[in-house]
PDB file of C-alpha atoms in Angstrom:
ATOM      1  CA  UNK A   1       0.000   0.000   0.000  1.00 82.00           C
ATOM      2  CA  UNK A   2       1.324   3.429  -0.941  1.00 86.00           C
ATOM      3  CA  UNK A   3       1.949   5.644   2.051  1.00 91.00           C
ATOM      4  CA  UNK A   4       3.587   8.839   3.233  1.00 95.00           C
ATOM      5  CA  UNK A   5       4.681   9.188   6.839  1.00 96.00           C
ATOM      6  CA  UNK A   6       5.751  12.390   8.565  1.00 96.00           C
ATOM      7  CA  UNK A   7       7.576  12.879  11.812  1.00 96.00           C
ATOM      8  CA  UNK A   8       7.328  14.247  14.326  1.00 96.00           C
ATOM      9  CA  UNK A   9       3.566  14.682  14.411  1.00 94.00           C
ATOM     10  CA  UNK A  10       3.916  17.772  16.550  1.00 95.00           C
ATOM     11  CA  UNK A  11       6.708  20.036  17.677  1.00 96.00           C
ATOM     12  CA  UNK A  12       6.960  23.000  20.024  1.00 97.00           C
ATOM     13  CA  UNK A  13       9.988  25.296  19.781  1.00 97.00           C
ATOM     14  CA  UNK A  14      10.938  28.836  20.705  1.00 97.00           C
ATOM     15  CA  UNK A  15      11.585  31.687  18.348  1.00 97.00           C
ATOM     16  CA  UNK A  16      15.051  31.507  16.863  1.00 97.00           C
ATOM     17  CA  UNK A  17      15.298  27.731  17.029  1.00 97.00           C
ATOM     18  CA  UNK A  18      16.001  25.616  13.950  1.00 98.00           C
ATOM     19  CA  UNK A  19      13.658  22.737  13.174  1.00 98.00           C
ATOM     20  CA  UNK A  20      13.857  19.749  10.872  1.00 98.00           C
ATOM     21  CA  UNK A  21      10.720  18.004   9.694  1.00 98.00           C
ATOM     22  CA  UNK A  22      10.861  14.554   8.176  1.00 98.00           C
ATOM     23  CA  UNK A  23       8.874  12.836   5.463  1.00 98.00           C
ATOM     24  CA  UNK A  24       9.319   9.256   4.292  1.00 97.00           C
ATOM     25  CA  UNK A  25       7.423   7.492   1.566  1.00 96.00           C
ATOM     26  CA  UNK A  26       6.704   4.110   0.084  1.00 95.00           C
ATOM     27  CA  UNK A  27       5.033   4.467  -3.296  1.00 91.00           C
ATOM     28  CA  UNK A  28       5.151   2.901  -6.713  1.00 87.00           C
ATOM     29  CA  UNK A  29       6.527   4.996  -9.555  1.00 87.00           C
ATOM     30  CA  UNK A  30       7.606   8.047  -7.584  1.00 90.00           C
ATOM     31  CA  UNK A  31       7.386  11.292  -9.528  1.00 88.00           C
ATOM     32  CA  UNK A  32       7.827  14.146  -7.111  1.00 90.00           C
ATOM     33  CA  UNK A  33       7.522  15.165  -3.473  1.00 94.00           C
ATOM     34  CA  UNK A  34       5.840  18.378  -2.411  1.00 92.00           C
ATOM     35  CA  UNK A  35       5.817  20.357   0.808  1.00 95.00           C
ATOM     36  CA  UNK A  36       2.916  22.555   1.838  1.00 93.00           C
ATOM     37  CA  UNK A  37       2.218  24.876   4.747  1.00 94.00           C
ATOM     38  CA  UNK A  38      -1.311  24.924   6.113  1.00 91.00           C
ATOM     39  CA  UNK A  39      -2.501  27.580   8.483  1.00 89.00           C
ATOM     40  CA  UNK A  40      -6.187  28.149   9.050  1.00 79.00           C
ATOM     41  CA  UNK A  41      -7.279  27.420   5.517  1.00 79.00           C
ATOM     42  CA  UNK A  42      -5.997  25.437   2.582  1.00 79.00           C
ATOM     43  CA  UNK A  43      -2.365  24.458   2.074  1.00 87.00           C
ATOM     44  CA  UNK A  44       0.041  26.829   0.399  1.00 87.00           C
ATOM     45  CA  UNK A  45       2.777  25.451  -1.809  1.00 86.00           C
ATOM     46  CA  UNK A  46       6.350  25.529  -0.526  1.00 92.00           C
ATOM     47  CA  UNK A  47       8.547  23.217  -2.571  1.00 91.00           C
ATOM     48  CA  UNK A  48       8.464  20.517  -5.183  1.00 90.00           C
ATOM     49  CA  UNK A  49      11.366  18.074  -5.263  1.00 93.00           C
ATOM     50  CA  UNK A  50      12.104  15.645  -8.039  1.00 90.00           C
ATOM     51  CA  UNK A  51      15.859  15.129  -7.970  1.00 88.00           C
ATOM     52  CA  UNK A  52      17.839  13.628  -5.144  1.00 91.00           C
ATOM     53  CA  UNK A  53      20.432  15.733  -3.363  1.00 91.00           C
ATOM     54  CA  UNK A  54      19.468  19.117  -4.782  1.00 91.00           C
ATOM     55  CA  UNK A  55      18.481  21.550  -2.075  1.00 93.00           C
ATOM     56  CA  UNK A  56      15.647  23.941  -2.692  1.00 94.00           C
ATOM     57  CA  UNK A  57      15.687  27.119  -0.652  1.00 95.00           C
ATOM     58  CA  UNK A  58      13.283  29.937   0.015  1.00 95.00           C
ATOM     59  CA  UNK A  59      14.299  32.386   2.684  1.00 97.00           C
ATOM     60  CA  UNK A  60      14.632  30.540   5.965  1.00 97.00           C
ATOM     61  CA  UNK A  61      13.092  27.366   4.565  1.00 98.00           C
ATOM     62  CA  UNK A  62      14.964  24.697   2.690  1.00 98.00           C
ATOM     63  CA  UNK A  63      14.250  21.160   1.619  1.00 98.00           C
ATOM     64  CA  UNK A  64      16.071  18.231   0.103  1.00 97.00           C
ATOM     65  CA  UNK A  65      15.102  14.848  -1.272  1.00 97.00           C
ATOM     66  CA  UNK A  66      16.949  11.562  -0.734  1.00 96.00           C
ATOM     67  CA  UNK A  67      15.622   9.009  -3.188  1.00 93.00           C
ATOM     68  CA  UNK A  68      17.904   6.312  -1.846  1.00 94.00           C
ATOM     69  CA  UNK A  69      16.423   6.685   1.618  1.00 95.00           C
ATOM     70  CA  UNK A  70      12.942   7.433   0.228  1.00 96.00           C
ATOM     71  CA  UNK A  71      12.715  10.532   2.339  1.00 97.00           C
ATOM     72  CA  UNK A  72      12.832  14.287   2.465  1.00 98.00           C
ATOM     73  CA  UNK A  73      13.499  16.887   5.121  1.00 98.00           C
ATOM     74  CA  UNK A  74      12.197  20.411   5.515  1.00 98.00           C
ATOM     75  CA  UNK A  75      14.406  22.767   7.500  1.00 98.00           C
ATOM     76  CA  UNK A  76      13.302  26.035   9.022  1.00 98.00           C
ATOM     77  CA  UNK A  77      16.027  28.212  10.515  1.00 98.00           C
ATOM     78  CA  UNK A  78      15.562  31.122  12.932  1.00 97.00           C
ATOM     79  CA  UNK A  79      11.931  30.205  13.453  1.00 98.00           C
ATOM     80  CA  UNK A  80       9.327  32.899  13.999  1.00 97.00           C
ATOM     81  CA  UNK A  81       5.840  32.731  15.501  1.00 97.00           C
ATOM     82  CA  UNK A  82       4.469  33.127  11.983  1.00 96.00           C
ATOM     83  CA  UNK A  83       5.958  29.759  11.108  1.00 97.00           C
ATOM     84  CA  UNK A  84       3.408  28.087  13.380  1.00 97.00           C
ATOM     85  CA  UNK A  85       1.331  25.887  11.097  1.00 96.00           C
ATOM     86  CA  UNK A  86       0.782  22.349   9.911  1.00 94.00           C
ATOM     87  CA  UNK A  87       3.418  21.267   7.418  1.00 96.00           C
ATOM     88  CA  UNK A  88       2.229  18.688   4.937  1.00 95.00           C
ATOM     89  CA  UNK A  89       4.303  16.417   2.774  1.00 96.00           C
ATOM     90  CA  UNK A  90       2.725  14.910  -0.334  1.00 94.00           C
ATOM     91  CA  UNK A  91       3.961  12.544  -3.002  1.00 93.00           C
ATOM     92  CA  UNK A  92       2.931  12.417  -6.629  1.00 88.00           C
ATOM     93  CA  UNK A  93       3.267   8.914  -7.985  1.00 82.00           C
ATOM     94  CA  UNK A  94       1.903   6.477 -10.509  1.00 76.00           C
ATOM     95  CA  UNK A  95       2.652   5.059 -13.915  1.00 66.00           C
ATOM     96  CA  UNK A  96       0.384   7.605 -15.559  1.00 66.00           C
ATOM     97  CA  UNK A  97       0.933  11.210 -14.620  1.00 65.00           C
ATOM     98  CA  UNK A  98      -2.495  11.823 -13.166  1.00 72.00           C
ATOM     99  CA  UNK A  99      -1.200  14.305 -10.643  1.00 76.00           C
ATOM    100  CA  UNK A 100      -2.776  12.491  -7.706  1.00 82.00           C
ATOM    101  CA  UNK A 101      -1.120  13.216  -4.390  1.00 87.00           C
ATOM    102  CA  UNK A 102      -0.838  11.108  -1.270  1.00 90.00           C
ATOM    103  CA  UNK A 103      -0.502  13.247   1.831  1.00 92.00           C
ATOM    104  CA  UNK A 104       1.273  12.477   5.059  1.00 94.00           C
ATOM    105  CA  UNK A 105      -0.388  13.107   8.401  1.00 92.00           C
ATOM    106  CA  UNK A 106       1.277  16.467   8.752  1.00 94.00           C
ATOM    107  CA  UNK A 107       3.571  17.946  11.383  1.00 96.00           C
ATOM    108  CA  UNK A 108       2.039  20.583  13.627  1.00 94.00           C
ATOM    109  CA  UNK A 109       4.669  23.168  14.480  1.00 97.00           C
ATOM    110  CA  UNK A 110       4.143  25.668  17.267  1.00 97.00           C
ATOM    111  CA  UNK A 111       6.698  28.434  17.665  1.00 98.00           C
ATOM    112  CA  UNK A 112       6.523  30.214  21.013  1.00 97.00           C
ATOM    113  CA  UNK A 113       7.745  33.782  21.466  1.00 95.00           C
TER     114      UNK A 113
ATOM    115  CA  UNK B   1       1.453  32.324  -8.695  1.00 64.00           C
ATOM    116  CA  UNK B   2      -1.649  30.471  -9.755  1.00 75.00           C
ATOM    117  CA  UNK B   3      -4.826  31.315  -7.863  1.00 86.00           C
ATOM    118  CA  UNK B   4      -7.668  28.947  -7.092  1.00 91.00           C
ATOM    119  CA  UNK B   5     -10.893  30.149  -5.541  1.00 94.00           C
ATOM    120  CA  UNK B   6     -13.693  28.262  -3.839  1.00 96.00           C
ATOM    121  CA  UNK B   7     -17.231  29.295  -3.131  1.00 96.00           C
ATOM    122  CA  UNK B   8     -18.751  29.362  -0.636  1.00 97.00           C
ATOM    123  CA  UNK B   9     -16.089  29.538   2.056  1.00 95.00           C
ATOM    124  CA  UNK B  10     -18.522  28.133   4.584  1.00 95.00           C
ATOM    125  CA  UNK B  11     -22.030  26.752   4.492  1.00 97.00           C
ATOM    126  CA  UNK B  12     -24.499  25.417   7.010  1.00 97.00           C
ATOM    127  CA  UNK B  13     -27.297  23.248   5.715  1.00 95.00           C
ATOM    128  CA  UNK B  14     -29.993  21.007   7.061  1.00 96.00           C
ATOM    129  CA  UNK B  15     -29.798  17.252   6.892  1.00 96.00           C
ATOM    130  CA  UNK B  16     -31.239  15.912   3.651  1.00 96.00           C
ATOM    131  CA  UNK B  17     -30.498  18.963   1.527  1.00 96.00           C
ATOM    132  CA  UNK B  18     -27.877  19.259  -1.211  1.00 97.00           C
ATOM    133  CA  UNK B  19     -24.963  21.656  -1.282  1.00 97.00           C
ATOM    134  CA  UNK B  20     -22.894  22.745  -4.270  1.00 97.00           C
ATOM    135  CA  UNK B  21     -19.293  23.912  -3.905  1.00 97.00           C
ATOM    136  CA  UNK B  22     -17.500  25.655  -6.758  1.00 97.00           C
ATOM    137  CA  UNK B  23     -13.798  25.562  -7.499  1.00 96.00           C
ATOM    138  CA  UNK B  24     -12.306  27.981 -10.023  1.00 95.00           C
ATOM    139  CA  UNK B  25      -8.823  28.471 -11.390  1.00 91.00           C
ATOM    140  CA  UNK B  26      -8.624  32.228 -11.807  1.00 91.00           C
ATOM    141  CA  UNK B  27      -5.540  32.828 -13.937  1.00 85.00           C
ATOM    142  CA  UNK B  28      -4.835  29.526 -15.617  1.00 84.00           C
ATOM    143  CA  UNK B  29      -6.640  26.671 -17.290  1.00 85.00           C
ATOM    144  CA  UNK B  30      -6.841  23.444 -15.348  1.00 85.00           C
ATOM    145  CA  UNK B  31      -7.681  20.270 -17.213  1.00 81.00           C
ATOM    146  CA  UNK B  32      -7.451  18.423 -13.931  1.00 88.00           C
ATOM    147  CA  UNK B  33      -8.810  19.411 -10.560  1.00 92.00           C
ATOM    148  CA  UNK B  34      -8.922  17.415  -7.360  1.00 94.00           C
ATOM    149  CA  UNK B  35     -11.333  17.323  -4.458  1.00 96.00           C
ATOM    150  CA  UNK B  36     -10.182  16.557  -0.928  1.00 94.00           C
ATOM    151  CA  UNK B  37     -11.811  16.439   2.441  1.00 94.00           C
ATOM    152  CA  UNK B  38     -10.106  17.078   5.710  1.00 90.00           C
ATOM    153  CA  UNK B  39     -11.413  16.189   9.147  1.00 86.00           C
ATOM    154  CA  UNK B  40     -10.175  18.077  12.206  1.00 81.00           C
ATOM    155  CA  UNK B  41      -6.557  17.344  13.051  1.00 77.00           C
ATOM    156  CA  UNK B  42      -6.260  14.983  10.106  1.00 81.00           C
ATOM    157  CA  UNK B  43      -4.538  15.232   6.781  1.00 84.00           C
ATOM    158  CA  UNK B  44      -6.118  15.715   3.384  1.00 89.00           C
ATOM    159  CA  UNK B  45      -7.813  12.731   1.857  1.00 91.00           C
ATOM    160  CA  UNK B  46      -8.328  12.669  -1.882  1.00 92.00           C
ATOM    161  CA  UNK B  47     -11.947  12.095  -2.822  1.00 95.00           C
ATOM    162  CA  UNK B  48     -11.871  12.315  -6.591  1.00 94.00           C
ATOM    163  CA  UNK B  49     -10.046  13.530  -9.652  1.00 92.00           C
ATOM    164  CA  UNK B  50     -12.037  15.830 -11.880  1.00 90.00           C
ATOM    165  CA  UNK B  51     -11.158  15.980 -15.571  1.00 86.00           C
ATOM    166  CA  UNK B  52     -12.596  18.579 -17.899  1.00 84.00           C
ATOM    167  CA  UNK B  53     -15.092  17.074 -20.284  1.00 82.00           C
ATOM    168  CA  UNK B  54     -15.115  13.601 -18.786  1.00 84.00           C
ATOM    169  CA  UNK B  55     -16.392  11.724 -15.780  1.00 88.00           C
ATOM    170  CA  UNK B  56     -14.636  12.130 -12.474  1.00 92.00           C
ATOM    171  CA  UNK B  57     -12.518   9.340 -11.059  1.00 92.00           C
ATOM    172  CA  UNK B  58     -13.434   8.543  -7.475  1.00 94.00           C
ATOM    173  CA  UNK B  59     -11.177   7.088  -4.824  1.00 92.00           C
ATOM    174  CA  UNK B  60     -12.081   3.834  -3.171  1.00 90.00           C
ATOM    175  CA  UNK B  61     -14.764   4.256  -0.568  1.00 92.00           C
ATOM    176  CA  UNK B  62     -16.114   7.544  -1.930  1.00 94.00           C
ATOM    177  CA  UNK B  63     -19.742   7.329  -3.066  1.00 93.00           C
ATOM    178  CA  UNK B  64     -20.023   8.802  -6.531  1.00 92.00           C
ATOM    179  CA  UNK B  65     -23.780   9.191  -6.266  1.00 94.00           C
ATOM    180  CA  UNK B  66     -23.425  11.188  -3.091  1.00 95.00           C
ATOM    181  CA  UNK B  67     -20.558  13.413  -4.160  1.00 96.00           C
ATOM    182  CA  UNK B  68     -21.370  14.576  -7.677  1.00 95.00           C
ATOM    183  CA  UNK B  69     -18.532  16.209  -9.548  1.00 94.00           C
ATOM    184  CA  UNK B  70     -18.868  18.231 -12.722  1.00 91.00           C
ATOM    185  CA  UNK B  71     -15.892  19.755 -14.539  1.00 89.00           C
ATOM    186  CA  UNK B  72     -17.771  21.825 -17.070  1.00 83.00           C
ATOM    187  CA  UNK B  73     -14.942  24.053 -18.257  1.00 88.00           C
ATOM    188  CA  UNK B  74     -11.193  24.452 -18.005  1.00 88.00           C
ATOM    189  CA  UNK B  75     -11.604  26.831 -15.083  1.00 91.00           C
ATOM    190  CA  UNK B  76     -14.534  25.414 -13.134  1.00 93.00           C
ATOM    191  CA  UNK B  77     -15.262  22.221 -11.234  1.00 94.00           C
ATOM    192  CA  UNK B  78     -18.190  21.732  -8.892  1.00 95.00           C
ATOM    193  CA  UNK B  79     -18.771  19.285  -6.061  1.00 97.00           C
ATOM    194  CA  UNK B  80     -22.352  18.662  -5.007  1.00 97.00           C
ATOM    195  CA  UNK B  81     -22.948  16.878  -1.730  1.00 97.00           C
ATOM    196  CA  UNK B  82     -26.368  15.305  -2.172  1.00 96.00           C
ATOM    197  CA  UNK B  83     -28.722  14.486   0.694  1.00 96.00           C
ATOM    198  CA  UNK B  84     -26.163  15.738   3.166  1.00 96.00           C
ATOM    199  CA  UNK B  85     -25.966  14.221   6.638  1.00 95.00           C
ATOM    200  CA  UNK B  86     -24.112  15.390   9.756  1.00 95.00           C
ATOM    201  CA  UNK B  87     -21.297  12.927   9.074  1.00 94.00           C
ATOM    202  CA  UNK B  88     -20.621  14.802   5.831  1.00 95.00           C
ATOM    203  CA  UNK B  89     -19.613  17.843   7.862  1.00 95.00           C
ATOM    204  CA  UNK B  90     -16.007  18.502   6.976  1.00 95.00           C
ATOM    205  CA  UNK B  91     -13.558  20.879   5.322  1.00 94.00           C
ATOM    206  CA  UNK B  92     -13.661  20.384   1.549  1.00 96.00           C
ATOM    207  CA  UNK B  93     -10.682  21.586  -0.443  1.00 95.00           C
ATOM    208  CA  UNK B  94     -10.177  21.632  -4.172  1.00 95.00           C
ATOM    209  CA  UNK B  95      -6.934  21.944  -6.042  1.00 92.00           C
ATOM    210  CA  UNK B  96      -6.005  22.567  -9.630  1.00 90.00           C
ATOM    211  CA  UNK B  97      -3.045  21.244 -11.480  1.00 84.00           C
ATOM    212  CA  UNK B  98      -0.793  23.733 -13.215  1.00 75.00           C
ATOM    213  CA  UNK B  99       1.913  22.313 -15.461  1.00 65.00           C
ATOM    214  CA  UNK B 100       5.465  23.502 -14.967  1.00 60.00           C
ATOM    215  CA  UNK B 101       6.554  22.404 -18.384  1.00 56.00           C
ATOM    216  CA  UNK B 102       8.874  19.689 -17.114  1.00 51.00           C
ATOM    217  CA  UNK B 103       8.292  15.985 -17.822  1.00 49.00           C
ATOM    218  CA  UNK B 104       7.690  15.017 -14.243  1.00 46.00           C
ATOM    219  CA  UNK B 105       6.882  18.320 -12.709  1.00 52.00           C
ATOM    220  CA  UNK B 106       3.696  20.136 -12.069  1.00 62.00           C
ATOM    221  CA  UNK B 107       2.384  22.149  -9.232  1.00 74.00           C
ATOM    222  CA  UNK B 108      -0.906  21.752  -7.515  1.00 80.00           C
ATOM    223  CA  UNK B 109      -2.541  24.876  -6.141  1.00 86.00           C
ATOM    224  CA  UNK B 110      -5.203  24.690  -3.520  1.00 90.00           C
ATOM    225  CA  UNK B 111      -8.357  26.668  -3.060  1.00 92.00           C
ATOM    226  CA  UNK B 112      -9.086  28.220   0.336  1.00 92.00           C
ATOM    227  CA  UNK B 113     -11.493  25.435   1.280  1.00 94.00           C
ATOM    228  CA  UNK B 114     -15.179  25.232   2.168  1.00 96.00           C
ATOM    229  CA  UNK B 115     -16.317  24.454   5.679  1.00 95.00           C
ATOM    230  CA  UNK B 116     -19.533  22.421   5.477  1.00 96.00           C
ATOM    231  CA  UNK B 117     -21.671  21.935   8.551  1.00 96.00           C
ATOM    232  CA  UNK B 118     -24.750  19.758   8.289  1.00 96.00           C
ATOM    233  CA  UNK B 119     -27.251  20.129  11.127  1.00 96.00           C
TER     234      UNK B 119
END
């Protein structure tokens, strides 16, 4: 059965801390892995990763994919209270490129002042 | 970036009535849209894939006669929850697929979601 697993499920840190969120997957015909940030409403797109070992960076956020380990990490440096959200990892897979995503359970991050 | 809208953002209806939710891609054409539902403190679960001009593809366990999907144009998909019951209360989110032009890459943009409460 195809699945995406995130860890930890929840995390509480203080402003300025650095956090690392994990995502592992077991799917057939992997195509890409996506990270999203969800606050009160729908998820907003962060990164899409297709190639192993190439870091994608946006401000204080960065992410990298390890196809050998079937996993990805999302790093957030110098965290701020505005980073508090649910971070979702999703994998696009399948022999035909339907675009269907399997989501992990999400990691709830709380950043305290 | 690509923008996806949903309407309404929230709706309360009585048990037994039907509710229609619209999903629109505002600045791009989406041949494929997806419908998800999300229960509190849970992740998104794909309900169906909506393709313009053809029948939707439903995930296992999703009743196609209860959740009617129509993808009438390249910018509009609708989800109708028929004969809604309290257990259908949930957060419904649509997304639209925007190609990036790479063989394996695309991005999926989400609408803001619709909170449905059935009383």
